[in-house]
């Protein structure tokens, strides 16, 4: 059974929310974060991406994390962020194009994560896990939302819709691309008790986005249990819960730094020994993903950008009953990244980088055309039921297999933990 908790959120008032809210820490590069902060010094990136403010020191220097703590404390001291007096939950609504997403922000339980009542479908990357663990420990806070899915045929989602306040949201942010983010505080004890009871009957939930933040929050709690500084609030971390049928999944693109022993020509020849390789043709630079030329059950389909040309790679699925082995990302990892290029550790090899699947294909092309990377792969999405089935089976997908939408902003609500002092 699943436990959810109220908490006294630390958040901006409505007038300052738009200036403070930022993109999540992991969807922008350091250069991009630096440019945003130059234009808007109030951005919450000054807390979640302080490396962009301190470019003259290594990105893992302790000063990075000390500055994050200082900046967060300063925002609270100056009244830019204020703490809600009563423990609450929050409804977060996103209006994106023709889509409307509604999630519940609450705290979830570290022990549910450890007992697998909160299920995972991806391994974490070592570098990102270390970074977020140090960030949580330094700031003593969960500064970003972890997206968790709950199986629901409509009861819980219908109730959250019914308690959505009809007045002005507590925060409204409209991004440059027209996406509207709204936050509503829910403090009515009857509503909160109903939600707590409803989730207590949910057998398991599933992390959709934020595996690194979740694992890092658990690591901090475990360390505090060991060293005698643990307080009850340390055993909870902030998440946003969505009904499983009410999110969207994109693929997650791969970028490879070099071709190893291959030239572009010999690499294509070697690929043809394992895949049917077809030139794809022109791609509109506004496209977010490629619709396959042909996609049938039992066929892997991957799209590759190399030497200024898109290609479609296709091959039969060897074992359709293998939940993870039948994924396109698994075939790519086994046959190409590992088998041909020697990238055996997709979690930590610096030759392999990832780009969110909602970024336009032009971004992939630019990174290859500039010479920064040798080639790129655009992946097709998997469906949410496949993700949940893999998690239920206790299996994991290759790193960065899914890009879930909606993407939530950081800084609209923050969960703070215990004081971290010796008992």
Coordinates of C-alpha atoms in Angstrom, one line a residue:
X1 CA 0.0 0.0 0.0
X2 CA 1.1 3.6 -0.7
X3 CA 1.5 6.4 1.7
X4 CA 1.2 10.1 0.8
X5 CA 1.8 13.0 3.2
X6 CA 0.9 16.7 3.6
X7 CA 3.7 19.2 4.0
X8 CA 4.1 22.9 4.6
X9 CA 5.4 24.0 1.2
X10 CA 7.9 26.7 0.7
X11 CA 6.8 28.7 -2.3
X12 CA 6.6 32.2 -3.9
X13 CA 3.5 34.3 -3.8
X14 CA 1.4 34.7 -7.0
X15 CA 3.1 38.0 -8.0
X16 CA 6.6 36.5 -8.0
X17 CA 5.9 33.0 -9.2
X18 CA 6.6 33.7 -12.9
X19 CA 10.0 35.3 -12.2
X20 CA 11.1 32.5 -9.9
X21 CA 9.9 29.4 -11.6
X22 CA 12.5 27.6 -13.7
X23 CA 12.9 24.7 -16.0
X24 CA 14.1 21.5 -14.3
X25 CA 17.8 21.3 -13.6
X26 CA 18.4 18.5 -16.1
X27 CA 16.8 19.9 -19.2
X28 CA 19.3 22.7 -19.8
X29 CA 23.0 22.8 -20.3
X30 CA 25.3 24.9 -18.1
X31 CA 25.6 27.4 -20.9
X32 CA 21.8 27.6 -21.3
X33 CA 21.3 28.0 -17.6
X34 CA 23.9 30.8 -17.5
X35 CA 22.0 32.7 -20.2
X36 CA 18.7 32.3 -18.5
X37 CA 20.2 33.6 -15.2
X38 CA 21.8 36.6 -17.0
X39 CA 18.3 37.6 -18.3
X40 CA 16.5 36.7 -15.0
X41 CA 18.7 36.6 -11.9
X42 CA 15.6 35.6 -9.8
X43 CA 15.2 32.3 -11.6
X44 CA 15.2 29.3 -9.4
X45 CA 18.1 28.0 -11.5
X46 CA 20.2 30.0 -9.0
X47 CA 19.4 27.2 -6.6
X48 CA 19.2 24.1 -8.7
X49 CA 22.0 25.0 -11.2
X50 CA 24.5 27.1 -9.2
X51 CA 27.2 25.7 -11.4
X52 CA 26.0 28.1 -14.1
X53 CA 26.8 31.0 -11.7
X54 CA 30.3 29.7 -10.8
X55 CA 31.8 28.8 -14.1
X56 CA 35.4 29.3 -12.9
X57 CA 35.3 26.3 -10.5
X58 CA 34.8 22.6 -11.2
X59 CA 31.1 21.6 -11.5
X60 CA 31.5 19.1 -8.5
X61 CA 33.2 21.6 -6.2
X62 CA 31.7 21.8 -2.7
X63 CA 31.3 25.5 -3.3
X64 CA 28.6 24.8 -5.8
X65 CA 26.4 23.1 -3.2
X66 CA 27.2 25.6 -0.5
X67 CA 26.0 28.4 -2.8
X68 CA 22.8 26.5 -3.6
X69 CA 22.1 26.3 0.2
X70 CA 22.9 30.0 0.6
X71 CA 20.8 31.1 -2.3
X72 CA 17.8 29.1 -1.1
X73 CA 18.2 30.5 2.4
X74 CA 18.5 34.0 1.1
X75 CA 15.2 33.7 -0.8
X76 CA 13.4 32.6 2.3
X77 CA 15.1 35.2 4.5
X78 CA 14.0 38.0 2.0
X79 CA 10.4 36.7 1.9
X80 CA 10.7 35.7 -1.8
X81 CA 9.8 32.2 -0.7
X82 CA 7.3 31.8 2.1
X83 CA 6.2 28.7 4.0
X84 CA 2.6 27.7 4.2
X85 CA 1.4 27.7 7.8
X86 CA -0.7 24.5 7.6
X87 CA 0.4 21.2 6.0
X88 CA -1.2 21.0 2.6
X89 CA -1.1 19.2 -0.7
X90 CA -1.1 21.0 -4.1
X91 CA -2.8 20.5 -7.4
X92 CA -0.6 21.3 -10.4
X93 CA -2.3 21.9 -13.7
X94 CA -0.5 22.2 -17.1
X95 CA -2.2 23.5 -20.2
X96 CA -0.1 22.6 -23.2
X97 CA -1.4 22.9 -26.7
X98 CA -4.6 20.9 -26.7
X99 CA -3.6 18.8 -23.7
X100 CA -4.6 19.4 -20.1
X101 CA -2.6 17.6 -17.3
X102 CA -3.5 17.6 -13.6
X103 CA -1.3 16.1 -10.9
X104 CA -1.2 16.0 -7.1
X105 CA 1.9 17.3 -5.3
X106 CA 2.4 15.5 -2.0
X107 CA 5.2 13.8 -0.2
X108 CA 5.8 10.1 -0.5
X109 CA 7.6 7.6 1.7
X110 CA 11.3 6.6 1.6
X111 CA 10.3 3.2 2.9
X112 CA 7.8 2.7 0.1
X113 CA 10.7 3.3 -2.3
X114 CA 12.9 0.8 -0.4
X115 CA 10.1 -1.9 -0.3
X116 CA 9.3 -1.4 -4.0
X117 CA 5.8 0.0 -3.4
X118 CA 7.3 2.8 -5.4
X119 CA 8.6 1.0 -8.5
X120 CA 11.4 2.0 -10.8
X121 CA 12.0 1.2 -14.4
X122 CA 15.5 2.7 -15.0
X123 CA 18.9 2.5 -13.5
X124 CA 20.4 5.9 -12.4
X125 CA 23.6 7.4 -13.8
X126 CA 26.4 7.6 -11.2
X127 CA 27.3 11.2 -11.8
X128 CA 23.8 12.6 -11.7
X129 CA 23.0 10.6 -8.6
X130 CA 26.0 11.9 -6.7
X131 CA 25.2 15.5 -7.8
X132 CA 21.6 15.4 -6.6
X133 CA 22.5 13.6 -3.4
X134 CA 25.0 16.4 -2.6
X135 CA 22.4 19.0 -3.6
X136 CA 19.7 17.6 -1.3
X137 CA 22.1 17.2 1.6
X138 CA 23.3 20.8 1.2
X139 CA 20.0 22.5 0.7
X140 CA 18.1 20.2 3.1
X141 CA 15.3 20.3 0.6
X142 CA 13.6 18.6 -2.3
X143 CA 13.7 21.4 -4.9
X144 CA 12.4 19.5 -7.9
X145 CA 9.3 17.4 -8.5
X146 CA 9.6 13.6 -9.0
X147 CA 6.9 12.4 -11.4
X148 CA 5.1 9.3 -10.2
X149 CA 2.3 7.4 -11.9
X150 CA -0.5 5.7 -10.1
X151 CA -2.8 3.1 -11.7
X152 CA -6.3 4.6 -11.7
X153 CA -9.4 3.9 -13.7
X154 CA -10.8 7.3 -12.7
X155 CA -11.7 7.4 -9.0
X156 CA -8.7 9.3 -7.7
X157 CA -8.3 11.5 -10.7
X158 CA -12.0 12.3 -10.7
X159 CA -11.8 13.4 -7.1
X160 CA -8.8 15.6 -7.7
X161 CA -10.7 17.3 -10.5
X162 CA -13.7 17.8 -8.3
X163 CA -11.7 19.6 -5.6
X164 CA -9.8 21.9 -8.0
X165 CA -10.5 25.4 -6.7
X166 CA -12.6 27.6 -9.1
X167 CA -10.9 30.8 -8.2
X168 CA -7.5 32.2 -9.1
X169 CA -4.6 29.8 -8.8
X170 CA -1.9 30.3 -6.1
X171 CA 0.7 30.6 -8.9
X172 CA 0.5 31.0 -12.6
X173 CA 3.4 30.8 -15.0
X174 CA 3.2 31.1 -18.8
X175 CA 6.3 30.0 -20.6
X176 CA 7.8 31.4 -23.8
X177 CA 6.4 28.5 -25.8
X178 CA 2.9 29.1 -24.5
X179 CA 2.6 26.4 -21.8
X180 CA 0.6 27.5 -18.8
X181 CA 1.5 26.1 -15.3
X182 CA -0.9 26.6 -12.4
X183 CA -0.6 25.7 -8.7
X184 CA -3.5 25.4 -6.3
X185 CA -3.0 24.8 -2.5
X186 CA -5.4 22.2 -1.0
X187 CA -5.6 22.5 2.8
X188 CA -9.1 21.3 3.5
X189 CA -8.7 18.4 6.0
X190 CA -11.6 16.4 4.6
X191 CA -10.2 16.5 1.1
X192 CA -6.7 15.7 2.3
X193 CA -7.9 12.7 4.4
X194 CA -9.9 11.4 1.4
X195 CA -6.7 11.5 -0.8
X196 CA -4.6 9.8 1.9
X197 CA -7.1 7.1 2.3
X198 CA -7.6 6.6 -1.4
X199 CA -3.8 6.2 -2.0
X200 CA -3.6 3.7 0.9
X201 CA -5.5 1.3 -1.3
X202 CA -3.2 1.7 -4.3
X203 CA -0.9 -1.3 -4.3
X204 CA 2.0 0.4 -6.0
X205 CA 3.1 3.5 -7.9
X206 CA 5.7 4.0 -10.6
X207 CA 8.4 6.6 -11.0
X208 CA 8.0 8.1 -14.5
X209 CA 10.6 11.0 -14.3
X210 CA 13.1 11.8 -11.6
X211 CA 14.8 8.5 -10.8
X212 CA 18.0 10.4 -9.8
X213 CA 16.1 12.8 -7.5
X214 CA 14.2 9.9 -5.9
X215 CA 17.3 7.7 -5.3
X216 CA 19.2 10.7 -4.0
X217 CA 16.5 11.6 -1.5
X218 CA 16.5 8.0 -0.3
X219 CA 20.3 8.0 0.0
X220 CA 20.2 11.2 2.2
X221 CA 17.5 9.6 4.4
X222 CA 19.6 6.4 4.8
X223 CA 22.7 8.4 5.7
X224 CA 20.9 10.4 8.3
X225 CA 19.5 7.2 9.8
X226 CA 23.0 5.9 10.1
X227 CA 24.6 9.0 11.6
X228 CA 21.9 9.8 14.1
X229 CA 20.5 13.0 12.4
X230 CA 17.3 11.5 11.1
X231 CA 14.0 13.2 11.6
X232 CA 10.6 12.1 10.3
X233 CA 10.5 14.7 7.5
X234 CA 13.8 13.2 6.1
X235 CA 11.9 10.0 5.4
X236 CA 9.6 11.8 2.9
X237 CA 10.3 13.3 -0.5
X238 CA 8.2 15.5 -2.7
X239 CA 6.5 14.1 -5.8
X240 CA 3.8 14.9 -8.2
X241 CA 1.3 12.0 -8.8
X242 CA -0.4 11.5 -12.1
X243 CA -3.0 9.0 -13.2
X244 CA -1.2 6.6 -15.5
X245 CA -3.3 7.2 -18.6
X246 CA -3.0 11.0 -18.3
X247 CA 0.7 11.5 -19.3
X248 CA 2.5 11.4 -22.6
X249 CA 5.8 9.6 -23.4
X250 CA 8.4 10.5 -25.9
X251 CA 11.6 8.6 -26.8
X252 CA 15.0 9.8 -25.4
X253 CA 17.6 10.7 -28.0
X254 CA 21.2 9.5 -27.9
X255 CA 24.3 11.4 -28.9
X256 CA 27.7 9.6 -29.5
X257 CA 31.0 11.5 -29.3
X258 CA 33.0 9.4 -31.8
X259 CA 32.8 6.4 -34.1
X260 CA 35.7 4.5 -32.5
X261 CA 37.5 2.5 -35.1
X262 CA 35.0 3.3 -37.8
X263 CA 34.8 5.9 -40.6
X264 CA 31.3 7.0 -41.4
X265 CA 31.3 4.7 -44.5
X266 CA 32.6 1.6 -42.7
X267 CA 30.2 2.3 -39.8
X268 CA 27.2 2.2 -42.2
X269 CA 28.6 -1.0 -43.8
X270 CA 28.8 -2.6 -40.4
X271 CA 25.3 -1.5 -39.5
X272 CA 24.0 -3.2 -42.7
X273 CA 25.1 -6.5 -41.4
X274 CA 22.6 -6.3 -38.5
X275 CA 19.9 -3.9 -39.7
X276 CA 18.1 -2.9 -42.9
X277 CA 19.4 0.6 -43.4
X278 CA 17.4 3.1 -45.5
X279 CA 18.1 6.8 -46.1
X280 CA 15.2 8.7 -44.6
X281 CA 15.1 11.9 -46.5
X282 CA 14.5 15.5 -45.4
X283 CA 13.2 16.3 -41.9
X284 CA 11.3 19.5 -41.1
X285 CA 13.4 21.2 -38.4
X286 CA 10.3 21.7 -36.2
X287 CA 9.7 18.0 -35.9
X288 CA 10.1 16.5 -32.4
X289 CA 10.2 12.9 -33.4
X290 CA 10.3 10.9 -36.6
X291 CA 7.2 8.9 -37.7
X292 CA 8.6 5.6 -39.0
X293 CA 8.5 4.9 -42.7
X294 CA 7.1 1.5 -41.6
X295 CA 6.4 0.2 -38.1
X296 CA 5.1 -3.3 -37.6
X297 CA 4.9 -5.5 -34.5
X298 CA 8.0 -7.5 -33.9
X299 CA 10.3 -4.9 -35.6
X300 CA 12.9 -2.7 -34.0
X301 CA 12.9 0.8 -35.6
X302 CA 15.6 3.4 -34.8
X303 CA 16.5 6.6 -36.6
X304 CA 20.1 7.8 -36.9
X305 CA 21.7 11.1 -38.0
X306 CA 25.1 10.7 -39.5
X307 CA 27.0 12.8 -42.0
X308 CA 24.2 15.2 -42.6
X309 CA 21.7 12.4 -43.4
X310 CA 18.9 10.7 -41.5
X311 CA 18.6 6.9 -41.8
X312 CA 16.1 4.4 -40.6
X313 CA 17.5 1.2 -39.1
X314 CA 15.1 -1.8 -38.8
X315 CA 15.6 -5.4 -37.6
X316 CA 13.3 -8.2 -36.3
X317 CA 12.8 -8.5 -32.6
X318 CA 14.6 -11.6 -31.5
X319 CA 12.4 -12.5 -28.5
X320 CA 9.1 -10.6 -28.3
X321 CA 8.4 -12.2 -24.8
X322 CA 11.5 -10.5 -23.4
X323 CA 10.1 -7.3 -21.9
X324 CA 13.3 -5.3 -21.9
X325 CA 15.2 -7.1 -24.7
X326 CA 12.4 -6.4 -27.1
X327 CA 12.7 -2.6 -26.6
X328 CA 14.3 -0.5 -29.4
X329 CA 16.7 1.1 -26.9
X330 CA 17.9 -2.4 -25.8
X331 CA 18.6 -3.4 -29.3
X332 CA 20.5 -0.2 -30.0
X333 CA 22.5 -0.5 -26.8
X334 CA 23.4 -4.2 -27.3
X335 CA 24.0 -4.3 -31.0
X336 CA 25.4 -0.8 -31.8
X337 CA 26.5 1.2 -28.7
X338 CA 28.1 -1.8 -27.0
X339 CA 28.6 -4.3 -29.8
X340 CA 30.1 -1.9 -32.3
X341 CA 31.3 1.2 -30.4
X342 CA 32.3 -0.4 -27.1
X343 CA 30.1 1.7 -24.9
X344 CA 29.4 -0.9 -22.2
X345 CA 28.3 1.4 -19.5
X346 CA 25.4 3.6 -20.7
X347 CA 25.1 5.1 -17.2
X348 CA 28.5 6.5 -17.0
X349 CA 30.4 6.5 -20.3
X350 CA 31.3 10.1 -21.3
X351 CA 31.1 9.2 -25.0
X352 CA 27.4 8.8 -24.7
X353 CA 25.1 11.7 -23.9
X354 CA 21.3 12.1 -23.9
X355 CA 18.8 14.7 -25.2
X356 CA 15.2 14.8 -24.1
X357 CA 12.8 13.4 -26.7
X358 CA 10.6 16.6 -26.7
X359 CA 13.5 18.6 -28.2
X360 CA 13.2 19.2 -31.9
X361 CA 15.3 17.1 -34.2
X362 CA 17.1 20.2 -35.4
X363 CA 18.8 20.2 -32.0
X364 CA 20.3 16.8 -32.7
X365 CA 21.3 17.8 -36.2
X366 CA 23.1 20.9 -34.8
X367 CA 25.1 19.0 -32.3
X368 CA 26.3 16.5 -35.0
X369 CA 26.8 19.1 -37.7
X370 CA 29.0 21.2 -35.3
X371 CA 31.3 18.4 -34.8
X372 CA 30.5 18.1 -31.1
X373 CA 29.2 14.6 -31.7
X374 CA 29.7 12.1 -34.4
X375 CA 26.1 10.8 -34.7
X376 CA 22.7 10.9 -33.1
X377 CA 19.9 8.4 -32.6
X378 CA 16.2 9.4 -32.3
X379 CA 14.1 6.8 -30.5
X380 CA 10.4 6.1 -30.8
X381 CA 8.4 6.1 -27.5
X382 CA 7.2 3.1 -25.6
X383 CA 3.7 3.0 -24.1
X384 CA 3.0 3.6 -20.4
X385 CA 1.7 0.0 -19.9
X386 CA 5.0 -1.4 -21.1
X387 CA 6.9 0.8 -18.6
X388 CA 4.6 -0.4 -15.8
X389 CA 4.8 -4.1 -16.8
X390 CA 8.6 -3.9 -16.8
X391 CA 8.6 -2.3 -13.3
X392 CA 6.1 -4.9 -12.0
X393 CA 8.4 -7.6 -13.2
X394 CA 11.3 -6.1 -11.2
X395 CA 13.2 -5.3 -14.4
X396 CA 14.8 -2.0 -15.6
X397 CA 15.0 -0.3 -18.9
X398 CA 18.2 1.1 -20.2
X399 CA 19.0 4.6 -18.9
X400 CA 17.0 7.4 -20.4
X401 CA 14.5 5.2 -22.2
X402 CA 11.5 7.5 -21.6
X403 CA 10.8 11.2 -21.7
X404 CA 7.5 11.9 -19.9
X405 CA 5.3 14.9 -20.4
X406 CA 4.3 17.2 -18.8
X407 CA 7.6 18.6 -17.7
X408 CA 7.1 20.5 -14.5
X409 CA 8.7 23.8 -13.4
X410 CA 11.0 24.0 -10.4
X411 CA 10.5 26.6 -7.6
X412 CA 6.7 26.7 -7.4
X413 CA 6.8 24.5 -4.3
X414 CA 9.6 23.1 -2.2
X415 CA 9.7 20.5 0.5
X416 CA 12.2 21.1 3.3
X417 CA 13.5 18.3 5.5
X418 CA 14.7 18.0 9.1
X419 CA 17.5 20.2 10.5
X420 CA 20.1 17.5 10.1
X421 CA 21.4 17.8 13.6
X422 CA 22.6 15.0 15.9
X423 CA 19.9 13.5 18.1

